[in-house]
Coordinates of C-alpha atoms and ligand atoms in Angstrom, one line a residue:
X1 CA 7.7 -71.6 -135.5
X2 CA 10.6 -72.6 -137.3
X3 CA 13.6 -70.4 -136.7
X4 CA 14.3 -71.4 -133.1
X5 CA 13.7 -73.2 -130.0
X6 CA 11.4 -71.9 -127.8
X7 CA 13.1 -71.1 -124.8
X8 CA 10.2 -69.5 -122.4
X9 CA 6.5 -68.7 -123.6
X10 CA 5.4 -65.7 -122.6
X11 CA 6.2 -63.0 -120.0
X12 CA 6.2 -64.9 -116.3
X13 CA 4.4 -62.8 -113.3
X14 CA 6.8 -60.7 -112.0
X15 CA 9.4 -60.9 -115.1
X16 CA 8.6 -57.5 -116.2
X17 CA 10.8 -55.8 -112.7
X18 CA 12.2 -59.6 -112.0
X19 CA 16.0 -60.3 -112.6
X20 CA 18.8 -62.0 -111.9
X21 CA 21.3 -60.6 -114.8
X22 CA 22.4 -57.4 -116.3
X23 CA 25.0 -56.7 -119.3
X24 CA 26.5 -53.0 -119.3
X25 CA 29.5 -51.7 -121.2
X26 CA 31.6 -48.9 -120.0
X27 CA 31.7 -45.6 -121.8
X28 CA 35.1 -45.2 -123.8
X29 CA 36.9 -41.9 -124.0
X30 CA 34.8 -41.9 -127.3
X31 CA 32.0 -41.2 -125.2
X32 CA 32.4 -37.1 -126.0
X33 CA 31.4 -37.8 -129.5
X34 CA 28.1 -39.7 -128.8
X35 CA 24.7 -38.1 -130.4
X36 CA 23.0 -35.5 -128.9
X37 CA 19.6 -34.3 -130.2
X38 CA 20.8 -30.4 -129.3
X39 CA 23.8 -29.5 -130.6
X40 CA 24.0 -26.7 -128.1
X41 CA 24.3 -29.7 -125.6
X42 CA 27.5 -30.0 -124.1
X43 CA 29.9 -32.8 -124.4
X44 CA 29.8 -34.9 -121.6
X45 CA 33.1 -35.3 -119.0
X46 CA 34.7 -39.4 -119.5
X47 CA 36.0 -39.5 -116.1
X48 CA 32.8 -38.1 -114.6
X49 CA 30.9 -40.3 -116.8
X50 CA 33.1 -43.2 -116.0
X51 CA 32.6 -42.7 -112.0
X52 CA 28.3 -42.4 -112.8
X53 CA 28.9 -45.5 -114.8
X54 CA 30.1 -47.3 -111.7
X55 CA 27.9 -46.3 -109.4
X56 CA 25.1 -47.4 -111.9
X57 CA 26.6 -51.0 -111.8
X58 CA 27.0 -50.8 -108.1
X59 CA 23.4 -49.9 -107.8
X60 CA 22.3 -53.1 -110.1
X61 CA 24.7 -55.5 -108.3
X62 CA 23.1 -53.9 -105.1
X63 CA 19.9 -54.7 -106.5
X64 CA 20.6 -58.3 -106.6
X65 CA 21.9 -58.4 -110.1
X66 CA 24.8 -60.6 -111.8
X67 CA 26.4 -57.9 -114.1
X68 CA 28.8 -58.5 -116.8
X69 CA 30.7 -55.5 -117.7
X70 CA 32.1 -55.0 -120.7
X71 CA 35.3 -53.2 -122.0
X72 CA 34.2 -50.2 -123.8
X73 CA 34.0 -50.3 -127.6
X74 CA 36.0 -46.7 -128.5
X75 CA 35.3 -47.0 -132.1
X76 CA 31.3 -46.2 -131.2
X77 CA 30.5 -43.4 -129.3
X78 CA 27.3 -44.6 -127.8
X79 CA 28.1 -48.0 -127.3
X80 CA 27.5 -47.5 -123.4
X81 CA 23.7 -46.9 -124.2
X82 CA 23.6 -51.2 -124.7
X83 CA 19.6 -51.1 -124.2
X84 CA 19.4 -50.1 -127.7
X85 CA 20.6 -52.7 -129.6
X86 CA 19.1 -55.8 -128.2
X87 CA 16.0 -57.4 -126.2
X88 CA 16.6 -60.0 -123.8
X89 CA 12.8 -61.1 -122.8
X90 CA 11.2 -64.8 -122.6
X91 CA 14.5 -66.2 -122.4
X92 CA 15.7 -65.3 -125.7
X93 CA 18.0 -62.3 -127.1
X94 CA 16.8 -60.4 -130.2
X95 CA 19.3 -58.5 -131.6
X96 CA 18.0 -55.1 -132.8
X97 CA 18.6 -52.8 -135.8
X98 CA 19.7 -49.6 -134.4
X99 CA 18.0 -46.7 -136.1
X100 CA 21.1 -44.2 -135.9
X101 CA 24.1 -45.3 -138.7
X102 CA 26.2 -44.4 -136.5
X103 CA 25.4 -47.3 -133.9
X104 CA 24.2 -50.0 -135.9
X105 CA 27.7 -51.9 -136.4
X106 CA 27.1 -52.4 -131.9
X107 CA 25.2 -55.2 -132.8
X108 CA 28.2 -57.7 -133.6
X109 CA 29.4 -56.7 -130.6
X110 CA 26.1 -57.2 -128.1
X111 CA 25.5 -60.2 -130.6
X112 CA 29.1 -62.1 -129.2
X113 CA 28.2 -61.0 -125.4
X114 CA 24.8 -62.4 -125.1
X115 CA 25.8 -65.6 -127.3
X116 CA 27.8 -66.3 -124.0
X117 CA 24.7 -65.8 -121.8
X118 CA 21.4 -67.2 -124.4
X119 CA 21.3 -70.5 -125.8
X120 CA 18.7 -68.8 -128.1
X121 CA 20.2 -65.0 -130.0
X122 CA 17.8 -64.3 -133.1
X123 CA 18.3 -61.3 -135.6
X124 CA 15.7 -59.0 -136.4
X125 CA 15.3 -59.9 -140.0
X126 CA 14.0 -56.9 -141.6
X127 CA 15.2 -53.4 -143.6
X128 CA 13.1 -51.4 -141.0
X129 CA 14.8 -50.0 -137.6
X130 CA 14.4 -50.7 -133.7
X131 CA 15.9 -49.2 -131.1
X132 CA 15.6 -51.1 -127.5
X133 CA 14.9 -47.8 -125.9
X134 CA 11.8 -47.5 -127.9
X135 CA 10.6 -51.3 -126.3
X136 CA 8.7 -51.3 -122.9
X137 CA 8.2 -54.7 -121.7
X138 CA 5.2 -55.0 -119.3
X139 CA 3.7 -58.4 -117.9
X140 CA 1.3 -58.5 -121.0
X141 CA 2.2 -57.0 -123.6
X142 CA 5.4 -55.5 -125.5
X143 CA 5.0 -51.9 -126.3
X144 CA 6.7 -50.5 -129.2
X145 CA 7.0 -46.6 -129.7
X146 CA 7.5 -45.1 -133.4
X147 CA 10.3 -42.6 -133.0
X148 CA 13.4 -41.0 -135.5
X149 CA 15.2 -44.5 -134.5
X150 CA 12.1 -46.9 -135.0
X151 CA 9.6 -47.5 -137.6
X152 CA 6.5 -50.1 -138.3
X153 CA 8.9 -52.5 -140.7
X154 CA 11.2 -53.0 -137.6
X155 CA 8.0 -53.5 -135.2
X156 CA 6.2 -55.9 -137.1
X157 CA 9.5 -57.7 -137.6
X158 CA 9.8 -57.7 -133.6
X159 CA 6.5 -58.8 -133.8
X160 CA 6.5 -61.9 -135.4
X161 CA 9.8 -63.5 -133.7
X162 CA 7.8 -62.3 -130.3
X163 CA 4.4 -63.7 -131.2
X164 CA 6.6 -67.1 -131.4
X165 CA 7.5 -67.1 -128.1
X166 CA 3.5 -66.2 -127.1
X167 CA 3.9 -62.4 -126.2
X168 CA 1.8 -59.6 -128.3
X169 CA 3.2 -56.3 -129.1
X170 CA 1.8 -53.2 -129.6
X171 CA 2.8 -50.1 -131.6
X172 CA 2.1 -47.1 -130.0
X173 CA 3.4 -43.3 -130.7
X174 CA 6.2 -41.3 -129.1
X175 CA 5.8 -37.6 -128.0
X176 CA 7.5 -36.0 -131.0
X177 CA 10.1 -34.1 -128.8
X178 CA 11.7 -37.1 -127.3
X179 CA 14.3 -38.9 -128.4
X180 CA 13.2 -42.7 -127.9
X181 CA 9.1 -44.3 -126.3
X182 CA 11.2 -45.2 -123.1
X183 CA 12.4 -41.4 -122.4
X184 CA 9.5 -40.6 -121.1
X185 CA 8.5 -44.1 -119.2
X186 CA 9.2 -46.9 -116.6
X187 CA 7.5 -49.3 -115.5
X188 CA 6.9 -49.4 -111.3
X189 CA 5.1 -52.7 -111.5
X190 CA 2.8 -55.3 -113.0
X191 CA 0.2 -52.5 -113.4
X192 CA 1.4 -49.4 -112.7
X193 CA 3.7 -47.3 -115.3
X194 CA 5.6 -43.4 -114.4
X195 CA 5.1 -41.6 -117.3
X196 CA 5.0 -37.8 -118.4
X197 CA 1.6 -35.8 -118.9
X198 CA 2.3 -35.7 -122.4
X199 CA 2.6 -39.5 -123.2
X200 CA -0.1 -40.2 -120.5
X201 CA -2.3 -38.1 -122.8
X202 CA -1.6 -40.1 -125.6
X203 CA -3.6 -42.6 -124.1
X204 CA -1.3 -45.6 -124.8
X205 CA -1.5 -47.0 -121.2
X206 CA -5.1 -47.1 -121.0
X207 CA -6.1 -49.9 -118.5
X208 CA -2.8 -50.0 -116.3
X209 CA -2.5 -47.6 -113.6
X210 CA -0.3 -44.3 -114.3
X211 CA 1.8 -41.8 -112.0
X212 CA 2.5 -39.2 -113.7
X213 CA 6.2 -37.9 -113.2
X214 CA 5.9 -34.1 -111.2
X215 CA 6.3 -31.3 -114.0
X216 CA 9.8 -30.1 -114.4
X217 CA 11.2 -33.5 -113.8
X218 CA 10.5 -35.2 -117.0
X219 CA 14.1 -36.5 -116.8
X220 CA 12.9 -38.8 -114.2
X221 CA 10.5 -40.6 -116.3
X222 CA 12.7 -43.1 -117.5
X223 CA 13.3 -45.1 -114.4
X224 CA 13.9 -48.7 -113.8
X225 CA 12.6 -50.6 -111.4
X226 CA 15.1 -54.0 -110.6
X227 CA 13.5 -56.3 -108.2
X228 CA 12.5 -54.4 -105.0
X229 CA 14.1 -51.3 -105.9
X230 CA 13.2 -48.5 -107.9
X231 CA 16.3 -46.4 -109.4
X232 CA 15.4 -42.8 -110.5
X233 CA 18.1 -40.7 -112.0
X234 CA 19.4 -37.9 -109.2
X235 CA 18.4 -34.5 -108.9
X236 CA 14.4 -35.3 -108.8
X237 CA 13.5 -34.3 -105.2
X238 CA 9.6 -34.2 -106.4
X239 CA 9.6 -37.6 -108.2
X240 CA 11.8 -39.3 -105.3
X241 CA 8.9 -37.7 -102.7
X242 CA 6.4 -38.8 -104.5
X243 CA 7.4 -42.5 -105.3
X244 CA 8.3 -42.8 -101.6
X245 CA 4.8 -41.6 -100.3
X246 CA 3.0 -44.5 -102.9
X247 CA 5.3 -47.1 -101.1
X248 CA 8.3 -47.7 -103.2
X249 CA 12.0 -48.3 -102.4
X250 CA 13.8 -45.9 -104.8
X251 CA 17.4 -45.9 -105.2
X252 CA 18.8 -42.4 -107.0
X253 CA 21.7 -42.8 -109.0
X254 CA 23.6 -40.2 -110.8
X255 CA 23.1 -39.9 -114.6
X256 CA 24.0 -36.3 -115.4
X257 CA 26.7 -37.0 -118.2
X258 CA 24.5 -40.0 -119.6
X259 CA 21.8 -36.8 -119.4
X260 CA 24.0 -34.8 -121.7
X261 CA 24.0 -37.8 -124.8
X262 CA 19.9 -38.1 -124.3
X263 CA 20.7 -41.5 -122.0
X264 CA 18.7 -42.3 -119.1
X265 CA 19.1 -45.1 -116.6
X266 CA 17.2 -47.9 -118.9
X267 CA 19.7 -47.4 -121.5
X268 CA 22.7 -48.4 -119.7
X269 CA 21.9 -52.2 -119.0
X270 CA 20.2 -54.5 -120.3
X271 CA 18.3 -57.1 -118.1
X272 CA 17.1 -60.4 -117.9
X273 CA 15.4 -63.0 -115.5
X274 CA 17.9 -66.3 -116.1
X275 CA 16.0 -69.6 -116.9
Ligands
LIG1 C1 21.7 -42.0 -129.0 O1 21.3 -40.9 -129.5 O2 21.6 -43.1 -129.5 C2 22.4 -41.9 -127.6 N1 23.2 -40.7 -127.5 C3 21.5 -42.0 -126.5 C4 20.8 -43.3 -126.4 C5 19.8 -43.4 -125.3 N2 19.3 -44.7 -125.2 C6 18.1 -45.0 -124.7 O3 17.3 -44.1 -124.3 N3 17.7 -46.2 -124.7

């Protein structure tokens, strides 16, 4: 290795639900022009996407979390979906390569705020395309789901900067009728991942433990658990009744405009464990 410093091998017990950090931006006025798979969708509401948007930070600073917020970028719609354009993992920031054209000039941006916060920001060198919401980071691995936003060039980019810092990754597929790998998945602990039936049957989390998310509630899938919480987007009585009988704290949050744009509560933060 070469390119930089090593700053953390691998993936420390606990670091995959461990932090101390978060970086969020608020959603601009802009917001109402962010991507939407449907176009029947409706636009989402700023003010009522401003007031989930706090809660959400509220809910990671109750968590234990240090959050920076930052001012919202009005000139990119989805710029409040920061997960996308960076990995903070090991102790390093990658900056991503955003798969929609529309989002990929966010990375200057994400690039100056975590410059503040990493001694160590690398660039995915590559042409391909990655998309943070397509990355689940587990306690042994680093799975990377194919999607409209991600190909293999990207991944195998990802790839080598991570198999510098000692951690493997692993391409896997995404459901076709998702947007990104992570809309449908969350991980609940070391072992155990919430996942729809469809990407459970997939078979891509063979050997860790799966809870399938209750049918209907798919839109719970992508939860995230932050230290001894778990947050789960509101409105998922089933998914809140069953992660509270197998023994978890859950914290609901709401996420219904975020909902609207395809966002779920990964997307909104990204995290880190500080060295
Ligand atoms: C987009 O299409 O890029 C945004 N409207 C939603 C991004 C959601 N991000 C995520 O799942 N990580």
């Amino acid at each position: 290795m070469d390119h930089f410093h090593i700053a953390r091998l691998s993936i420390e017990p606990g670091s995959s639900y461990r932090f101390s950090d978060a970086l969020c931006r608020k959603p601009g006025r802009s917001v109402v022009r962010g991507l939407r798979a449907s176009f029947a969708a409706v636009d989402p509401e700023p003010n009522a996407f401003a007031r989930e948007h706090d809660a959400y930070v509220a809910t990671l600073r109750r968590a234990g979390l240090n959050v920076t917020v930052l001012d919202p970028l009005e000139a990119f719609p989805d710029s409040v979906f920061v997960e996308d354009v960076a990995l903070c993992v090991a102790g390093i920031a990658i900056i991503l390569r955003p798969g929609a054209a529309s989002r990929f000039g966010e990375r200057d941006a994400a690039k100056d705020a975590l410059s503040r916060a990493f001694a160590t920001v690398v660039d995915l060198d590559t042409d391909g395309f990655v998309d943070g919401g397509d990355i689940l980071v587990t306690e042994r691995e680093v799975l990377v789901g194919a999607s409209t936003r991600t190909d293999a060039i990207g991944a195998d980019a990802l790839a080598s900067i991570l198999s510098d810092v000692g951690i493997q990754l692993r391409k896997v597929a995404t459901p076709g009728e998702i947007l990104h790998f992570k809309s449908a998945c969350g991980l609940l602990d070391a072992e155990t991942v919430f996942c729809t039936r469809a990407l459970a049957a997939t078979g891509c989390f063979t050997g860790y433990q799966i809870i399938e998310c209750p049918e209907g509630e798919e839109s719970a899938a992508n939860l995230v658990r932050i230290n001894d919480v778990v947050l789960v987007s509101a409105g998922h009585s089933s998914t809140l009744a069953l992660l509270g009988a197998e023994g978890y704290d859950v914290a609901t949050v709401p996420a219904f405009e975020a909902a609207k744009l395809d966002g779920g509560l990964s997307c909104m933060s990204l995290r880190w464990l500080a060295a």
